[in-house]
XYZ file of N, CA and C in Angstrom:
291
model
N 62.877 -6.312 -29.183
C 62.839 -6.926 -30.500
C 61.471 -6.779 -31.152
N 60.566 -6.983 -30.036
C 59.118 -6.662 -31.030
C 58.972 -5.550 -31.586
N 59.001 -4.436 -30.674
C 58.848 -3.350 -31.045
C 59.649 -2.382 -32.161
N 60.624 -3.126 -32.084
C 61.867 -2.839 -33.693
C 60.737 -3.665 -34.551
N 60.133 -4.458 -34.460
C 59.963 -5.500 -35.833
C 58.867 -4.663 -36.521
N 57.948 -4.010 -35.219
C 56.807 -3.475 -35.895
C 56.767 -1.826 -35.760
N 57.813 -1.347 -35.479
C 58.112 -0.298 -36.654
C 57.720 0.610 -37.837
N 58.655 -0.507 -38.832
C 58.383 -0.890 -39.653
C 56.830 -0.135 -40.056
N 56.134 -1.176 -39.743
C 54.724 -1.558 -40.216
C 53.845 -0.071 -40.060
N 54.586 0.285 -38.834
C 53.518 1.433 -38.023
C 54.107 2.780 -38.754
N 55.770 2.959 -39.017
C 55.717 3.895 -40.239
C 54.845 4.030 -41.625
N 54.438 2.833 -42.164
C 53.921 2.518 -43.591
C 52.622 2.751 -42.926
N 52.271 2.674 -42.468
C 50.752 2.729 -41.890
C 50.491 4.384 -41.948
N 51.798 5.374 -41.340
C 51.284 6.188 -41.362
C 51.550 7.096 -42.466
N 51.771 6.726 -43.406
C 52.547 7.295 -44.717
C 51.227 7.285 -45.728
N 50.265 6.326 -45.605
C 49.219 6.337 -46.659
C 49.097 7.919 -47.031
N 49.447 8.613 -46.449
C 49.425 10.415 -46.950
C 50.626 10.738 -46.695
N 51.060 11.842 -47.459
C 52.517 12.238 -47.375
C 52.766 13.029 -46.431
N 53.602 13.130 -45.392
C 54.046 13.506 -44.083
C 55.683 13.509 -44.208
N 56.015 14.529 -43.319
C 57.415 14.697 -43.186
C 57.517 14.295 -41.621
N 58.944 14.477 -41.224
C 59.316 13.579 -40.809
C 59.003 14.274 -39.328
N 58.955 15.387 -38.750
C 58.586 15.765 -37.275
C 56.945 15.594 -37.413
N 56.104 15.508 -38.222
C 54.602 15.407 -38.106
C 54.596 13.807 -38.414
N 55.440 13.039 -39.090
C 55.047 11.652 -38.813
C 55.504 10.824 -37.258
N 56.295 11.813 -36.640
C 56.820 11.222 -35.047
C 55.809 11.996 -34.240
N 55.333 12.920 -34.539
C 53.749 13.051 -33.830
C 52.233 12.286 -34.489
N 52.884 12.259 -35.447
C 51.557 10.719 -35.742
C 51.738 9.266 -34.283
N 52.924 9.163 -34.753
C 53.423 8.258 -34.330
C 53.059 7.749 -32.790
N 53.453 9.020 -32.470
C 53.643 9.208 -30.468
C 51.806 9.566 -30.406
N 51.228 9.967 -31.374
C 49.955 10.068 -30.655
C 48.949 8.955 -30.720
N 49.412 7.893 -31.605
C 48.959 7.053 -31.787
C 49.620 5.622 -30.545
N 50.523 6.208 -29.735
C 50.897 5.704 -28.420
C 52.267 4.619 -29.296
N 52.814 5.421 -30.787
C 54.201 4.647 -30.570
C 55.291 5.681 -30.849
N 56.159 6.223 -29.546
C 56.846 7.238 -29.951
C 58.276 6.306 -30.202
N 58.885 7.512 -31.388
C 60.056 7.324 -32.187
C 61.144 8.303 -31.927
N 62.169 7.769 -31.749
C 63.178 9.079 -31.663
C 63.832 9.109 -33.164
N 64.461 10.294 -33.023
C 64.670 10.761 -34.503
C 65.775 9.974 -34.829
N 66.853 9.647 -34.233
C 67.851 8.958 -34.497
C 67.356 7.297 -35.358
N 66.321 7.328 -34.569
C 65.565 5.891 -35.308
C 64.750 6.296 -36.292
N 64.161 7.130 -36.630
C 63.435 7.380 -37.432
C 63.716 7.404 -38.866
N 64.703 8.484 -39.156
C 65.141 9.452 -40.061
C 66.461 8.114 -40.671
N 66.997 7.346 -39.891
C 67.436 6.264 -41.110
C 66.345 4.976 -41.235
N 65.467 5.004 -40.251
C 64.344 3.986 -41.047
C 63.793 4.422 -42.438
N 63.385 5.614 -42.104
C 62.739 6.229 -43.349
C 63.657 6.309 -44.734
N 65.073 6.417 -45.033
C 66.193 6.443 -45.997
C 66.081 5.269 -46.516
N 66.113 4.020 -45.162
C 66.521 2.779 -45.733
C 65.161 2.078 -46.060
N 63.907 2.630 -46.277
C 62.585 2.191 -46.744
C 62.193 2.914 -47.982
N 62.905 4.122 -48.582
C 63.225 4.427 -49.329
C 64.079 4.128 -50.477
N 65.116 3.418 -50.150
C 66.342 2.587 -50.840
C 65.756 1.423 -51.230
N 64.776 0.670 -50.336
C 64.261 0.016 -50.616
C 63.322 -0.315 -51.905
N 62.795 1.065 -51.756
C 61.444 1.428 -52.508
C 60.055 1.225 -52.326
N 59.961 1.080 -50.796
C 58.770 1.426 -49.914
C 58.298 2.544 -50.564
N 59.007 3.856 -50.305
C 58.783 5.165 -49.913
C 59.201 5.828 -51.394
N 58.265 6.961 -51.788
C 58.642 8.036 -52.399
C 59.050 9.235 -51.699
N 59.853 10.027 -51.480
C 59.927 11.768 -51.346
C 59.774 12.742 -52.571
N 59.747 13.572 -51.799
C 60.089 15.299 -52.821
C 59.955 16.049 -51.317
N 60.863 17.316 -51.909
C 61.278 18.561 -50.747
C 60.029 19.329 -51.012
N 59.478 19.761 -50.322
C 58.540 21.194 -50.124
C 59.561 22.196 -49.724
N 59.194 23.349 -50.720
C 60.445 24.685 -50.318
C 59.416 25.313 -50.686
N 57.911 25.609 -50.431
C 56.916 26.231 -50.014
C 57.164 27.334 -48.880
N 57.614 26.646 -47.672
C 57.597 26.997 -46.205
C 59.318 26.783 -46.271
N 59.522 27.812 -44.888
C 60.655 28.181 -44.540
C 60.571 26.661 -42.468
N 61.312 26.431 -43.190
C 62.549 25.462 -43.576
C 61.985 24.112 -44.321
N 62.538 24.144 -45.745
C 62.247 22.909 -46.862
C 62.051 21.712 -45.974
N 60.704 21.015 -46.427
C 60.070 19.822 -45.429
C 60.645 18.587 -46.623
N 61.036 17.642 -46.158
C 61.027 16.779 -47.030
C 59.883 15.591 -46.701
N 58.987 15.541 -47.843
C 57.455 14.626 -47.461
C 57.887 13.185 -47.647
N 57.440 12.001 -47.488
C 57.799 11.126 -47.471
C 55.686 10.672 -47.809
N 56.172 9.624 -48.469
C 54.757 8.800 -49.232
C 54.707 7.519 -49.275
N 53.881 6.635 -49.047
C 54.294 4.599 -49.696
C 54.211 5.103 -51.006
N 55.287 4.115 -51.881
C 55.154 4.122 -52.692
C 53.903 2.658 -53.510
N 54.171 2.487 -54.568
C 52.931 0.962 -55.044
C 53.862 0.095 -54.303
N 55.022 -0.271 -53.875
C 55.667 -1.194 -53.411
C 55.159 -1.144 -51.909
N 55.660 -0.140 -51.457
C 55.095 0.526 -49.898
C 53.837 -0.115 -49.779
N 52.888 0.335 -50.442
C 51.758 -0.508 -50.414
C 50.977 -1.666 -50.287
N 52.137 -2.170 -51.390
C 51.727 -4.318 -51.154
C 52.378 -4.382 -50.011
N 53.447 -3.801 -49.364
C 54.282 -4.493 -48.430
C 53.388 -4.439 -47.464
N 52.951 -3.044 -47.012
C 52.337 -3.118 -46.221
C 50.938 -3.552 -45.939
N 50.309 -3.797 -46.761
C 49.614 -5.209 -46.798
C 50.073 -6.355 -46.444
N 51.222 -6.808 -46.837
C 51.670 -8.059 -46.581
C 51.772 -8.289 -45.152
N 51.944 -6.987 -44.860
C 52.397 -7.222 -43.246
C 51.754 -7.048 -42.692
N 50.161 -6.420 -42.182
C 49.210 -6.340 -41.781
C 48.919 -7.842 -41.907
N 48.716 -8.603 -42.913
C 48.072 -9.982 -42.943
C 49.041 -10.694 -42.444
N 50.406 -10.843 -42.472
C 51.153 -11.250 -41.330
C 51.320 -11.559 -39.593
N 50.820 -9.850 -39.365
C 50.323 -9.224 -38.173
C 49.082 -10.220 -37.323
N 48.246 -9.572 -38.459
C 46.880 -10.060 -37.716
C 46.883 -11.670 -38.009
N 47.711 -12.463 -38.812
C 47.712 -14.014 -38.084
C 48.234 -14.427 -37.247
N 49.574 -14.168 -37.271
C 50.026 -13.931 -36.094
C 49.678 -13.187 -34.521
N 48.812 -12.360 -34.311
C 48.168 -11.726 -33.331
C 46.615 -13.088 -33.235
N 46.534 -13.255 -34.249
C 45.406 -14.757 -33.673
C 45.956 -15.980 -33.126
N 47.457 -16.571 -33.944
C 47.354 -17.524 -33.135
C 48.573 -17.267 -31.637
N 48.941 -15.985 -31.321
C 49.266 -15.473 -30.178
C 47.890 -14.908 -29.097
N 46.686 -15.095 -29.362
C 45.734 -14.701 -28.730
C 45.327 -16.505 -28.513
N 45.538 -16.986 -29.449
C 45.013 -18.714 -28.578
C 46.040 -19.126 -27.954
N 47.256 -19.050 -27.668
C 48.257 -19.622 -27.283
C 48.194 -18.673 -25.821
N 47.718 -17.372 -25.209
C 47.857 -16.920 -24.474
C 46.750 -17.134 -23.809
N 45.433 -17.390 -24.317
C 44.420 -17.799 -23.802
C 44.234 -18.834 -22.345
């Protein structure tokens, strides 16, 4: 359950630049949180629907990348949730103390 909750957070985190979707699951995994695609690829739709996320296709390169971005919404949210995070990570650091 935790690790579904913060997700989330750790996709938007890595979106501050636009990334598609096999270089954001190596963001991901190198930053020690790996994602499988099955989880990924409808997180990313339904944070989009939302209006987290902007796309556009790159048809630059052979096979069309679709980039994924926070959008200004993406943005406050993920703020919101960082300051969520880190109060929560304080008063779970006195309670474990």
């Amino acid at each position: 359950e935790l690790r579904r909750g913060v997700l989330v957070m750790a996709v938007l985190s890595q979106l501050r630049r636009p990334q598609y979707g096999y270089s954001l699951r190596q963001a991901l995994a190198d930053g020690g949180m790996p994602i499988e695609e099955g989880t990924l690829y409808p997180l990313l739709r339904r944070l989009e629907s939302q209006g987290f996320l902007d796309s556009e296709w790159n048809t630059e390169f052979a096979p069309p990348r679709r980039y994924y971005r926070l959008s200004e919404a993406g943005r406050r949210g993920l703020a919101a949730l960082t300051a969520a995070w880190r109060a929560q990570a304080a008063v779970m650091d006195g309670l474990l103390a």
